[in-house]
Structure formats: structure tokens, C-alpha cells
Amino acid sequence: MVRVDGRGGGNSLVRVRGLDKKYQRGSEEIHVLQGLNLDVDAGDFVAFMGPSGSGKTTLLNLLGGLDLPSAGSITVAGDEITHMSAGKLTAWRARHVGFIFQMYNLIPVLTAFQNVELPLLLTKLSKAERSQHVETALQVVGLADRMHHFPRQLSGGQEQRVGIARAIVADPTFLLCDEPTGDLDRKSADEIMDLLGRLVREHGKTVLLVTHDPVAAERASVVLHLNKGVLEEARKVEAS
Amino acid sequence: MAIPLTYNLRSLRVRWTSTVVAVLGIAGTVGVFVAMLSLAKGFKATLVSSGSPRNAIVRRAGSTAEMESAVAVDHVKIIEDAPGVERAGSGPLVSPETVVIAAFPLKATGTDANVQVRGVSPKVLNVRDNVRIVSGRMFQPGLNELVVGRYVARTYSGFELGNSVKFGGGTWTVVGVFDAGGSAFDSEVWGDAQVVKDVYKRPANVFSSVTVRLTSPDALTGFKDALTSDPRLTVQVDREIEYYDKQSRALTQLILVLGTMVGLVMGIGAVFGALNTMYSAVAERNREIATMRALGFGAASVVSSFVFEGLCIAFVGGVLGCLAILPLNGLTTGTMNWQTFSHLAFAFRVTPALLAGGVIFALLMGIVGGVPPAVRAARARVAVALREM
Ligand SMILES: Nc1ncnc2c1ncn2[C@@H]1O[C@H](COP(=O)(O)OP(=O)(O)OP(=O)(O)O)[C@@H](O)[C@H]1O
Ligand SMILES: [Mg+2]
């Protein structure tokens, strides 16, 4: 169940209460998130939509522990991350978050295999175990045969699939995707969305996705709109 | 585990032009620095190897160098009878010596340069066992004959065996060439002290200094005490090796100070080169760094990763700098002997310790040039850096 009214039960996987984020730009204060609430259960597939500048990336960054809110709390799998020290938060990210970026953000000098292996370097797995995990992840995204290619030798869609393999390889608690198809053509975008759908259905992953693309958003089980600093369910938006 | 080193090595290769600039800066600095130090080392070694621990040099008290010293003939007798003096069939192994300067034409340029001419005792080869005749023979006492140092024979014209040379108002015959093992004597010309004094119209009863062969290195104390407590003498006694060590100090220190200064100035330049390279590396890879931070690599991992990258540049630069000056090892060069203004030959000495020092110097530059950019990389705000394209 996904709720935005702040009345979710105590056992949601992700629980956001009264989230506030203000940015200071010169003398001007931008109040991006204004008391946002959200509950997401394990296995949910949530799409966030909203106009440019509405704060989607800001929200995802806060959920992923990349930035700190001005007020409010975020609890993931029982851990409140809004009060963690920088060092703790870094370790928490490694353990719980799989990021998927619009521009893929692969390391250009590392091969697909090495890129996917990066998160595993932060675990205690042996080299052999790491190899096995990397191969499995690349198989899931259908790129086992491109293991030793460098990012520049791959198409955009393939690069994003490597990005997804990197996000899932350490089996994080949830995946955060910021416009993962924003830079892809329709066909590649559909393939990526198929893949994310499969991860949710077949592998029980929890996916939080930001997108501008209504077709992509349709794949999600719930579509939420970010409007004036809070989330609203899509149908309510249409109704009003 | 840390960010893989492959990441840094491949990044360095991708940005190779910038890498090469930083490497060359450090290589040049290390090269010049080590070259200067090996010059000082070689100079010192040349002078110090001139002395023997078993020899003592006796000079007038208060004189800083042989040239300004004077020891009377009567006193030579007293010195010969002092305890600790080695004796052979020919009597006590003592060489009263007179040092003068003469100018000879250099083979290379044809211009004159000063050579130290040392009037010695015919027994000198027994006193100085590091010197041996390598061609021809020793001069005969009382004759206008010369033996010349290896370096002199090689660099000045007119010193072929059997040749006559004119200087100091006399005509001399070159009868032998001696090898003093790369010491300062290789840059000298030796003749009979009595003849040298004669030709130079020096008082017959005064020498510049007296070099004494001791029965053992330990005999110095007894010998020295006997001479300095003798009321008839006002002399100072030094172990020969220490005397030459002192002689080398002024120039060695000058080279060391100059070398350090040049090394520092160039080092600052090289550090700025490394800083520049590393800062631009960090700027170019902002998003990569932010991505790694997002994946869960800590600030410390980022710092050590970039410091490692700086150290790689420094290490390659250091090794290149050392390799570049390695051929200098053994290369002979010359300088003025400052006490006598005569020409002294010595060779660069590139020792393993100096090379290690050069690489350490390079690594220091790498640290100084690598840490600030690495810290900047680690301090960048992840959320902000990820928004940059
Ligand atoms: N570091 C920052 N400093 C100041 N203002 C910022 C900062 N980051 C974001 N903002 C502002 O916050 C607002 C929300 O930005 P955000 O990137 O979250 O929007 P978004 O919904 O992701 O937009 P887009 O669809 O274009 O990606 C924007 O007005 C943006 O200019
Ligand atoms: Mg955005």
C-alpha cells in the first residue's frame, strides 16, 4: 500500500513524515517540499510525476540519503536516516539504496563488469563471490555478453541496463530511479521499463521512480504527483 | 574495500597530456635535486679519499690550509722523532711538502688553468699508500723531474712522458704518471720538494706542511699530544682524512645549500603542476566522484583514491628524474679548489641512497600536490554534484 496522507501503519518500508526542504538562493528562499508524507511498502512500484522544478529529484535525494531535509523524518526499514552522521549515512546508502540515474553515471574507465562490481567492493564478499553476483546481475539485465565492454562501447539503453545491474547487484532495500528513461528513445525506454517491472514482479524489488513520461509511469502500480511541495495521488489530481 | 586502483590508473591514462606535464615537472625537479646532491657527494668523496686514517698532517698552528702554513726544517726533525711515526728501512715515513701553483694549458680549450704543484719527499709513495705510479717511474731526488696525476696527464697538454715543461723559472722532465684513486692528488703535479723550493726561490729551511705515516690509526693521539705539548713547536696536527674532510666542507655545503634552494624552488613549481593536474582531474570527474559517494564509498575512500593518483604521478616522475641523471654517475667534472684556486677534478656520485632520497622527495611533492585536490573531491556535496552534467 502506498499512502500520502501520513496515516500509514507502523510497518511501511519507507515512511516519510512532514518532510520539508528549503533551498537558499541568494536572498531568496525556495520552499521545495512542504510537509510531505509518504508510506511505501516492500514490493511497491511508485512513480513520481510533476512539472520541472517541482522537487522530484530533491525528494529522491532525500530518500536516498544524499541530502538532508530542513525538517521532518524519513524512516527506511526501521532506520531513521534523517539524523544519521555523514559517515553512517554513507554506509547506510551502500547497504540499502540502489541508484539509477538519468545519465547512467557509469564510470567511463571501468568495464561493465567493474562498474557493476563497485557496490560489492563495499561488502565482505570474496572476489569469487563478487564475480558470481556481478554475472547474475548482468544476466538479469541481459548483458552477460557485454561484461568486458566499456561504457562508450555500449548504446544508451545498454548503458542504462548496466546502471540497473549496478543498482541491484548488492540487493538493496529499494531502488531510486531519477528519470531513468529520460535520455532514451521510445523502444529503449520501454525495454528499461519492462526490466524495472520485471524486477518488481519477479524479484520482489521496491522501486521509486521519477519520470516525465506518462507511458513509463503507467508501468508503476501507483502514480503520485508532486504538487506545491506535497504528494497527491494521480486520480485525485485528475478529478479536481 | 576502497575505490579500485584501476580507476585511478586508467583515469591517468585517459588524461595523459595533463598527467605527462605533472610527471615531467616532478622528474625535472628530482633530476636537478639529485644531480646537485651527487655533485656534493662526489666532491666530498674526492677530497676525503685523498686522506688516509693512518696519516697525520702537521701544519703551523692557526693555518686553515697548507698554502698558508709553514714548518721549519728543524721542526721536521722533531716531528720525525715523535712517537707513533712509522719507520721503514729508509727511516721515518715522513714527507715534508711545499705547495705552489702553476698554470698549464688545458687540452680542451688551450687556455691556462691553475694546477697545484706539490714538492714532496722521495719517500712520499710509502707515506701515501693510495698513490701509485702507473706509467714511467718516480722522480729521482735532486733532479728537475715530475710525476703527474692521472687527471692532469689527461686534461693538460704537454705532460706526455719524457716531455719537458717549463714553469716557475725551471725546466722539468715528465718521468711518470701516478694514480691516486680519484682523490685530489690526481689533479696535482709532484716533484722533489727541495728542487721545487729551489726553483721557486723559497727559503730552503721551510716547508708548507709535513705528512706523517703513523704506525696505526690509533697512534694519532700519542703523536699529536707529543707535538702539541712540545714547547719548541707551534703546530697543529690533524688526521689527514679529517683535514680533507674540512677542506671539502665549504664547497660541499655551498652545493648542498644551492641544491636545496634550487630543489625547493623547482619543487614549488612542480607541486603547483601536480596541484593543477589533480584539481582539474577532480573537476572533470565531479560526477564520477559523486556517483561513487552515492554508491556508498566514504569520504576517506575518495581522499585516498585521489592521493594515490597524485602519488602515482609523483612516483613515475621521481623514477624518471633519477633515471635521467643516472648517466651522470662517474662523470668527471672540475671545480676550483677554493683554498688554492687550482683546478680539482671530481666525479658525480649517484648513490642508491640519493636515488631513494630523490624518489621520496618526489612522493612528498605528490602528497603536497595531491592532498588538497583529494580533500576538495571528498568535500563536494553529492546531491549538488549529481545535478551537474
Ligand atoms: N542546491 C540547490 N540550491 C538551490 N536551489 C536548488 C538546489 N537544488 C534544487 N534547487 C531548486 O529546487 C527546485 C526543485 O528542484 P528539483 O531538481 O528537485 O526539481 P525536479 O522536479 O527534479 O525538476 P526536473 O523535472 O527539472 O528534474 C528547483 O526550483 C531548483 O532550482
Ligand atoms: Mg529532477
PDB file of C-alpha atoms in Angstrom, chain A:
ATOM      1  CA  MET A   1       0.000   0.000   0.000  1.00  0.00           C
ATOM      2  CA  VAL A   2       1.152   3.486  -0.857  1.00  0.00           C
ATOM      3  CA  ARG A   3      -0.288   6.406   1.093  1.00  0.00           C
ATOM      4  CA  VAL A   4       0.389  10.112   1.012  1.00  0.00           C
ATOM      5  CA  ASP A   5      -1.841  11.214   3.889  1.00  0.00           C
ATOM      6  CA  GLY A   6       0.602  10.387   6.650  1.00  0.00           C
ATOM      7  CA  ARG A   7      -1.688   7.780   8.128  1.00  0.00           C
ATOM      8  CA  GLY A   8       0.139   4.642   7.031  1.00  0.00           C
ATOM      9  CA  GLY A   9       0.670   1.837   9.505  1.00  0.00           C
ATOM     10  CA  GLY A  10       3.843   1.403  11.506  1.00  0.00           C
ATOM     11  CA  ASN A  11       5.301  -1.270   9.277  1.00  0.00           C
ATOM     12  CA  SER A  12       5.760   0.543   5.963  1.00  0.00           C
ATOM     13  CA  LEU A  13       9.144   0.010   4.373  1.00  0.00           C
ATOM     14  CA  VAL A  14       9.559   3.717   3.707  1.00  0.00           C
ATOM     15  CA  ARG A  15       7.861   6.168   5.998  1.00  0.00           C
ATOM     16  CA  VAL A  16       8.122   9.918   5.414  1.00  0.00           C
ATOM     17  CA  ARG A  17       6.562  12.418   7.798  1.00  0.00           C
ATOM     18  CA  GLY A  18       6.332  16.185   7.477  1.00  0.00           C
ATOM     19  CA  LEU A  19       9.273  16.385   5.093  1.00  0.00           C
ATOM     20  CA  ASP A  20      10.408  19.938   4.458  1.00  0.00           C
ATOM     21  CA  LYS A  21      13.169  21.123   2.166  1.00  0.00           C
ATOM     22  CA  LYS A  22      14.132  24.711   1.634  1.00  0.00           C
ATOM     23  CA  TYR A  23      16.934  25.946  -0.571  1.00  0.00           C
ATOM     24  CA  GLN A  24      18.575  29.293  -0.152  1.00  0.00           C
ATOM     25  CA  ARG A  25      19.413  31.010  -3.384  1.00  0.00           C
ATOM     26  CA  GLY A  26      20.891  34.385  -2.600  1.00  0.00           C
ATOM     27  CA  SER A  27      18.345  36.239  -0.518  1.00  0.00           C
ATOM     28  CA  GLU A  28      15.539  34.138  -1.963  1.00  0.00           C
ATOM     29  CA  GLU A  29      14.280  31.065  -0.126  1.00  0.00           C
ATOM     30  CA  ILE A  30      12.803  28.273  -2.191  1.00  0.00           C
ATOM     31  CA  HIS A  31      10.448  26.079  -0.247  1.00  0.00           C
ATOM     32  CA  VAL A  32      10.500  22.936  -2.390  1.00  0.00           C
ATOM     33  CA  LEU A  33       8.976  20.281  -0.132  1.00  0.00           C
ATOM     34  CA  GLN A  34       6.367  21.423   2.357  1.00  0.00           C
ATOM     35  CA  GLY A  35       5.404  18.845   4.930  1.00  0.00           C
ATOM     36  CA  LEU A  36       5.375  15.885   2.566  1.00  0.00           C
ATOM     37  CA  ASN A  37       4.113  12.499   3.799  1.00  0.00           C
ATOM     38  CA  LEU A  38       4.628   9.127   2.157  1.00  0.00           C
ATOM     39  CA  ASP A  39       4.314   5.451   3.024  1.00  0.00           C
ATOM     40  CA  VAL A  40       5.638   2.754   0.718  1.00  0.00           C
ATOM     41  CA  ASP A  41       5.517  -0.982   1.368  1.00  0.00           C
ATOM     42  CA  ALA A  42       8.054  -3.529   0.241  1.00  0.00           C
ATOM     43  CA  GLY A  43       7.391  -4.633  -3.333  1.00  0.00           C
ATOM     44  CA  ASP A  44       5.633  -1.400  -4.351  1.00  0.00           C
ATOM     45  CA  PHE A  45       6.376   0.264  -7.667  1.00  0.00           C
ATOM     46  CA  VAL A  46       5.786   4.007  -7.292  1.00  0.00           C
ATOM     47  CA  ALA A  47       6.095   6.675  -9.974  1.00  0.00           C
ATOM     48  CA  PHE A  48       6.524  10.327  -9.071  1.00  0.00           C
ATOM     49  CA  MET A  49       5.459  12.896 -11.638  1.00  0.00           C
ATOM     50  CA  GLY A  50       5.270  16.633 -11.640  1.00  0.00           C
ATOM     51  CA  PRO A  51       6.417  19.684 -13.521  1.00  0.00           C
ATOM     52  CA  SER A  52      10.061  20.572 -13.825  1.00  0.00           C
ATOM     53  CA  GLY A  53      11.297  22.201 -10.677  1.00  0.00           C
ATOM     54  CA  SER A  54       8.552  20.709  -8.515  1.00  0.00           C
ATOM     55  CA  GLY A  55      11.105  18.899  -6.359  1.00  0.00           C
ATOM     56  CA  LYS A  56      11.111  15.307  -7.624  1.00  0.00           C
ATOM     57  CA  THR A  57      14.880  14.999  -7.649  1.00  0.00           C
ATOM     58  CA  THR A  58      15.026  16.744  -4.303  1.00  0.00           C
ATOM     59  CA  LEU A  59      12.666  14.144  -2.844  1.00  0.00           C
ATOM     60  CA  LEU A  60      14.607  11.230  -4.308  1.00  0.00           C
ATOM     61  CA  ASN A  61      17.896  12.639  -2.994  1.00  0.00           C
ATOM     62  CA  LEU A  62      16.415  12.913   0.475  1.00  0.00           C
ATOM     63  CA  LEU A  63      15.018   9.374   0.321  1.00  0.00           C
ATOM     64  CA  GLY A  64      18.419   8.105  -0.798  1.00  0.00           C
ATOM     65  CA  GLY A  65      20.316   9.855   1.964  1.00  0.00           C
ATOM     66  CA  LEU A  66      22.211  12.123  -0.429  1.00  0.00           C
ATOM     67  CA  ASP A  67      20.893  15.287   1.154  1.00  0.00           C
ATOM     68  CA  LEU A  68      19.373  16.303   4.465  1.00  0.00           C
ATOM     69  CA  PRO A  69      15.853  17.748   4.894  1.00  0.00           C
ATOM     70  CA  SER A  70      15.137  21.076   6.542  1.00  0.00           C
ATOM     71  CA  ALA A  71      12.563  19.345   8.742  1.00  0.00           C
ATOM     72  CA  GLY A  72      10.649  16.086   9.011  1.00  0.00           C
ATOM     73  CA  SER A  73      11.748  12.492   9.145  1.00  0.00           C
ATOM     74  CA  ILE A  74      12.454   9.614   6.804  1.00  0.00           C
ATOM     75  CA  THR A  75      12.476   6.078   8.163  1.00  0.00           C
ATOM     76  CA  VAL A  76      13.562   3.180   5.964  1.00  0.00           C
ATOM     77  CA  ALA A  77      13.150  -0.382   7.212  1.00  0.00           C
ATOM     78  CA  GLY A  78      13.071   0.927  10.748  1.00  0.00           C
ATOM     79  CA  ASP A  79      16.158   3.160  10.462  1.00  0.00           C
ATOM     80  CA  GLU A  80      15.571   6.858  10.759  1.00  0.00           C
ATOM     81  CA  ILE A  81      18.081   8.308   8.312  1.00  0.00           C
ATOM     82  CA  THR A  82      17.441  11.989   8.887  1.00  0.00           C
ATOM     83  CA  HIS A  83      19.602  12.103  11.979  1.00  0.00           C
ATOM     84  CA  MET A  84      22.467   9.907  10.898  1.00  0.00           C
ATOM     85  CA  SER A  85      26.039  11.211  10.781  1.00  0.00           C
ATOM     86  CA  ALA A  86      27.571  11.632   7.329  1.00  0.00           C
ATOM     87  CA  GLY A  87      29.685   8.507   7.762  1.00  0.00           C
ATOM     88  CA  LYS A  88      26.748   6.382   8.928  1.00  0.00           C
ATOM     89  CA  LEU A  89      24.607   7.683   6.115  1.00  0.00           C
ATOM     90  CA  THR A  90      27.244   6.696   3.565  1.00  0.00           C
ATOM     91  CA  ALA A  91      27.356   3.157   4.933  1.00  0.00           C
ATOM     92  CA  TRP A  92      23.557   3.103   5.018  1.00  0.00           C
ATOM     93  CA  ARG A  93      23.383   4.064   1.333  1.00  0.00           C
ATOM     94  CA  ALA A  94      25.755   1.267   0.415  1.00  0.00           C
ATOM     95  CA  ARG A  95      23.567  -1.237   2.214  1.00  0.00           C
ATOM     96  CA  HIS A  96      20.033  -0.045   1.380  1.00  0.00           C
ATOM     97  CA  VAL A  97      19.882   2.113  -1.755  1.00  0.00           C
ATOM     98  CA  GLY A  98      20.270   1.279  -5.428  1.00  0.00           C
ATOM     99  CA  PHE A  99      20.507   4.452  -7.503  1.00  0.00           C
ATOM    100  CA  ILE A 100      19.610   4.559 -11.182  1.00  0.00           C
ATOM    101  CA  PHE A 101      20.460   7.854 -12.900  1.00  0.00           C
ATOM    102  CA  GLN A 102      19.137   9.575 -15.989  1.00  0.00           C
ATOM    103  CA  MET A 103      22.638   9.891 -17.436  1.00  0.00           C
ATOM    104  CA  TYR A 104      23.533   6.341 -16.280  1.00  0.00           C
ATOM    105  CA  ASN A 105      26.586   7.685 -14.409  1.00  0.00           C
ATOM    106  CA  LEU A 106      28.766   4.745 -15.302  1.00  0.00           C
ATOM    107  CA  ILE A 107      32.476   5.186 -14.666  1.00  0.00           C
ATOM    108  CA  PRO A 108      33.864   5.537 -18.196  1.00  0.00           C
ATOM    109  CA  VAL A 109      37.264   3.995 -17.470  1.00  0.00           C
ATOM    110  CA  LEU A 110      35.784   0.854 -15.941  1.00  0.00           C
ATOM    111  CA  THR A 111      34.217  -2.039 -17.857  1.00  0.00           C
ATOM    112  CA  ALA A 112      30.584  -3.033 -17.425  1.00  0.00           C
ATOM    113  CA  PHE A 113      31.724  -5.775 -15.082  1.00  0.00           C
ATOM    114  CA  GLN A 114      33.854  -3.413 -12.997  1.00  0.00           C
ATOM    115  CA  ASN A 115      31.084  -0.834 -12.838  1.00  0.00           C
ATOM    116  CA  VAL A 116      28.620  -3.397 -11.566  1.00  0.00           C
ATOM    117  CA  GLU A 117      31.185  -4.724  -9.106  1.00  0.00           C
ATOM    118  CA  LEU A 118      31.679  -1.302  -7.436  1.00  0.00           C
ATOM    119  CA  PRO A 119      28.919  -1.629  -4.794  1.00  0.00           C
ATOM    120  CA  LEU A 120      30.178  -5.104  -3.904  1.00  0.00           C
ATOM    121  CA  LEU A 121      33.601  -3.683  -3.033  1.00  0.00           C
ATOM    122  CA  LEU A 122      31.865  -2.220  -0.002  1.00  0.00           C
ATOM    123  CA  THR A 123      30.715  -5.660   1.166  1.00  0.00           C
ATOM    124  CA  LYS A 124      32.668  -8.505   2.700  1.00  0.00           C
ATOM    125  CA  LEU A 125      32.176 -10.774  -0.301  1.00  0.00           C
ATOM    126  CA  SER A 126      35.202 -12.622  -1.692  1.00  0.00           C
ATOM    127  CA  LYS A 127      36.415 -11.989  -5.212  1.00  0.00           C
ATOM    128  CA  ALA A 128      34.809 -15.190  -6.461  1.00  0.00           C
ATOM    129  CA  GLU A 129      31.501 -14.356  -4.807  1.00  0.00           C
ATOM    130  CA  ARG A 130      31.620 -10.869  -6.256  1.00  0.00           C
ATOM    131  CA  SER A 131      32.173 -12.251  -9.751  1.00  0.00           C
ATOM    132  CA  GLN A 132      29.215 -14.526  -9.337  1.00  0.00           C
ATOM    133  CA  HIS A 133      26.931 -11.708  -8.175  1.00  0.00           C
ATOM    134  CA  VAL A 134      28.070  -9.422 -10.978  1.00  0.00           C
ATOM    135  CA  GLU A 135      27.438 -12.101 -13.582  1.00  0.00           C
ATOM    136  CA  THR A 136      23.998 -12.819 -12.175  1.00  0.00           C
ATOM    137  CA  ALA A 137      23.091  -9.120 -12.180  1.00  0.00           C
ATOM    138  CA  LEU A 138      24.296  -8.698 -15.755  1.00  0.00           C
ATOM    139  CA  GLN A 139      22.294 -11.787 -16.758  1.00  0.00           C
ATOM    140  CA  VAL A 140      19.165 -10.298 -15.208  1.00  0.00           C
ATOM    141  CA  VAL A 141      19.545  -7.190 -17.364  1.00  0.00           C
ATOM    142  CA  GLY A 142      20.510  -9.310 -20.397  1.00  0.00           C
ATOM    143  CA  LEU A 143      24.055  -8.060 -20.824  1.00  0.00           C
ATOM    144  CA  ALA A 144      26.115 -11.057 -19.730  1.00  0.00           C
ATOM    145  CA  ASP A 145      27.813 -10.998 -23.127  1.00  0.00           C
ATOM    146  CA  ARG A 146      28.900  -7.382 -22.764  1.00  0.00           C
ATOM    147  CA  MET A 147      30.664  -7.801 -19.443  1.00  0.00           C
ATOM    148  CA  HIS A 148      34.043  -6.590 -20.651  1.00  0.00           C
ATOM    149  CA  HIS A 149      32.826  -3.691 -22.731  1.00  0.00           C
ATOM    150  CA  PHE A 150      33.478  -0.138 -21.663  1.00  0.00           C
ATOM    151  CA  PRO A 151      30.508   2.243 -21.370  1.00  0.00           C
ATOM    152  CA  ARG A 152      31.452   4.069 -24.582  1.00  0.00           C
ATOM    153  CA  GLN A 153      31.132   0.756 -26.448  1.00  0.00           C
ATOM    154  CA  LEU A 154      27.501   0.387 -25.370  1.00  0.00           C
ATOM    155  CA  SER A 155      24.264   2.010 -26.568  1.00  0.00           C
ATOM    156  CA  GLY A 156      22.338   4.291 -24.214  1.00  0.00           C
ATOM    157  CA  GLY A 157      19.819   1.553 -23.438  1.00  0.00           C
ATOM    158  CA  GLN A 158      22.612  -0.902 -22.728  1.00  0.00           C
ATOM    159  CA  GLU A 159      24.392   1.601 -20.525  1.00  0.00           C
ATOM    160  CA  GLN A 160      21.242   2.072 -18.503  1.00  0.00           C
ATOM    161  CA  ARG A 161      20.895  -1.692 -18.145  1.00  0.00           C
ATOM    162  CA  VAL A 162      24.424  -1.799 -16.743  1.00  0.00           C
ATOM    163  CA  GLY A 163      23.321   1.023 -14.424  1.00  0.00           C
ATOM    164  CA  ILE A 164      20.392  -1.116 -13.285  1.00  0.00           C
ATOM    165  CA  ALA A 165      22.652  -4.133 -12.777  1.00  0.00           C
ATOM    166  CA  ARG A 166      24.892  -1.957 -10.614  1.00  0.00           C
ATOM    167  CA  ALA A 167      21.859  -0.789  -8.632  1.00  0.00           C
ATOM    168  CA  ILE A 168      20.572  -4.294  -7.913  1.00  0.00           C
ATOM    169  CA  VAL A 169      23.817  -6.228  -7.506  1.00  0.00           C
ATOM    170  CA  ALA A 170      24.138  -5.668  -3.769  1.00  0.00           C
ATOM    171  CA  ASP A 171      20.439  -6.416  -3.245  1.00  0.00           C
ATOM    172  CA  PRO A 172      19.463  -3.055  -1.739  1.00  0.00           C
ATOM    173  CA  THR A 173      16.246  -2.360   0.162  1.00  0.00           C
ATOM    174  CA  PHE A 174      14.885  -0.164  -2.604  1.00  0.00           C
ATOM    175  CA  LEU A 175      15.744   1.281  -5.988  1.00  0.00           C
ATOM    176  CA  LEU A 176      15.605   5.025  -6.629  1.00  0.00           C
ATOM    177  CA  CYS A 177      15.388   5.945 -10.296  1.00  0.00           C
ATOM    178  CA  ASP A 178      15.546   9.571 -11.415  1.00  0.00           C
ATOM    179  CA  GLU A 179      14.185   9.746 -14.974  1.00  0.00           C
ATOM    180  CA  PRO A 180      15.932   6.511 -15.987  1.00  0.00           C
ATOM    181  CA  THR A 181      14.451   6.701 -19.492  1.00  0.00           C
ATOM    182  CA  GLY A 182      14.774  10.463 -19.901  1.00  0.00           C
ATOM    183  CA  ASP A 183      17.678  10.138 -22.284  1.00  0.00           C
ATOM    184  CA  LEU A 184      16.450   7.131 -24.261  1.00  0.00           C
ATOM    185  CA  ASP A 185      14.334   6.584 -27.395  1.00  0.00           C
ATOM    186  CA  ARG A 186      10.885   5.008 -27.048  1.00  0.00           C
ATOM    187  CA  LYS A 187      11.995   1.461 -27.731  1.00  0.00           C
ATOM    188  CA  SER A 188      14.916   1.523 -25.301  1.00  0.00           C
ATOM    189  CA  ALA A 189      12.750   3.307 -22.754  1.00  0.00           C
ATOM    190  CA  ASP A 190      10.124   0.561 -22.999  1.00  0.00           C
ATOM    191  CA  GLU A 191      12.805  -2.081 -22.526  1.00  0.00           C
ATOM    192  CA  ILE A 192      14.082  -0.349 -19.417  1.00  0.00           C
ATOM    193  CA  MET A 193      10.556  -0.045 -18.023  1.00  0.00           C
ATOM    194  CA  ASP A 194       9.920  -3.744 -18.824  1.00  0.00           C
ATOM    195  CA  LEU A 195      13.053  -4.552 -16.899  1.00  0.00           C
ATOM    196  CA  LEU A 196      12.068  -2.445 -13.874  1.00  0.00           C
ATOM    197  CA  GLY A 197       8.595  -4.046 -13.945  1.00  0.00           C
ATOM    198  CA  ARG A 198      10.170  -7.464 -14.002  1.00  0.00           C
ATOM    199  CA  LEU A 199      12.406  -6.585 -11.047  1.00  0.00           C
ATOM    200  CA  VAL A 200       9.307  -5.694  -9.041  1.00  0.00           C
ATOM    201  CA  ARG A 201       7.150  -8.633 -10.106  1.00  0.00           C
ATOM    202  CA  GLU A 202       9.708 -11.433 -10.325  1.00  0.00           C
ATOM    203  CA  HIS A 203      12.350 -10.322  -7.854  1.00  0.00           C
ATOM    204  CA  GLY A 204      10.175  -8.525  -5.327  1.00  0.00           C
ATOM    205  CA  LYS A 205      12.140  -5.268  -5.565  1.00  0.00           C
ATOM    206  CA  THR A 206      10.744  -1.975  -4.310  1.00  0.00           C
ATOM    207  CA  VAL A 207      11.091   0.756  -6.957  1.00  0.00           C
ATOM    208  CA  LEU A 208      10.596   4.510  -6.611  1.00  0.00           C
ATOM    209  CA  LEU A 209      10.715   6.177  -9.988  1.00  0.00           C
ATOM    210  CA  VAL A 210      10.703   9.785 -11.124  1.00  0.00           C
ATOM    211  CA  THR A 211       9.552  10.284 -14.700  1.00  0.00           C
ATOM    212  CA  HIS A 212       8.097  12.855 -17.066  1.00  0.00           C
ATOM    213  CA  ASP A 213       6.870  10.135 -19.383  1.00  0.00           C
ATOM    214  CA  PRO A 214       3.204   9.126 -18.818  1.00  0.00           C
ATOM    215  CA  VAL A 215       3.771   5.876 -20.752  1.00  0.00           C
ATOM    216  CA  ALA A 216       6.581   4.952 -18.412  1.00  0.00           C
ATOM    217  CA  ALA A 217       4.562   5.986 -15.371  1.00  0.00           C
ATOM    218  CA  GLU A 218       1.792   3.589 -16.403  1.00  0.00           C
ATOM    219  CA  ARG A 219       4.037   0.658 -15.565  1.00  0.00           C
ATOM    220  CA  ALA A 220       4.064   1.661 -11.926  1.00  0.00           C
ATOM    221  CA  SER A 221       1.437   0.358  -9.536  1.00  0.00           C
ATOM    222  CA  VAL A 222       0.879   3.853  -8.156  1.00  0.00           C
ATOM    223  CA  VAL A 223       1.460   7.259  -9.740  1.00  0.00           C
ATOM    224  CA  LEU A 224       1.954  10.203  -7.384  1.00  0.00           C
ATOM    225  CA  HIS A 225       2.071  13.848  -8.360  1.00  0.00           C
ATOM    226  CA  LEU A 226       4.296  16.303  -6.622  1.00  0.00           C
ATOM    227  CA  ASN A 227       2.319  19.486  -6.370  1.00  0.00           C
ATOM    228  CA  LYS A 228       3.135  22.544  -4.254  1.00  0.00           C
ATOM    229  CA  GLY A 229       5.546  20.620  -2.124  1.00  0.00           C
ATOM    230  CA  VAL A 230       3.339  17.652  -1.259  1.00  0.00           C
ATOM    231  CA  LEU A 231       2.356  14.406  -2.946  1.00  0.00           C
ATOM    232  CA  GLU A 232      -1.075  13.676  -4.343  1.00  0.00           C
ATOM    233  CA  GLU A 233      -2.440  10.518  -5.869  1.00  0.00           C
ATOM    234  CA  ALA A 234      -2.870  10.846  -9.617  1.00  0.00           C
ATOM    235  CA  ARG A 235      -6.608  10.178  -9.816  1.00  0.00           C
ATOM    236  CA  LYS A 236      -7.390  12.867  -7.274  1.00  0.00           C
ATOM    237  CA  VAL A 237      -5.418  15.310  -9.379  1.00  0.00           C
ATOM    238  CA  GLU A 238      -7.431  14.403 -12.466  1.00  0.00           C
ATOM    239  CA  ALA A 239     -10.674  14.716 -10.518  1.00  0.00           C
ATOM    240  CA  SER A 240     -10.062  18.206  -9.267  1.00  0.00           C
TER     241      SER A 240
END
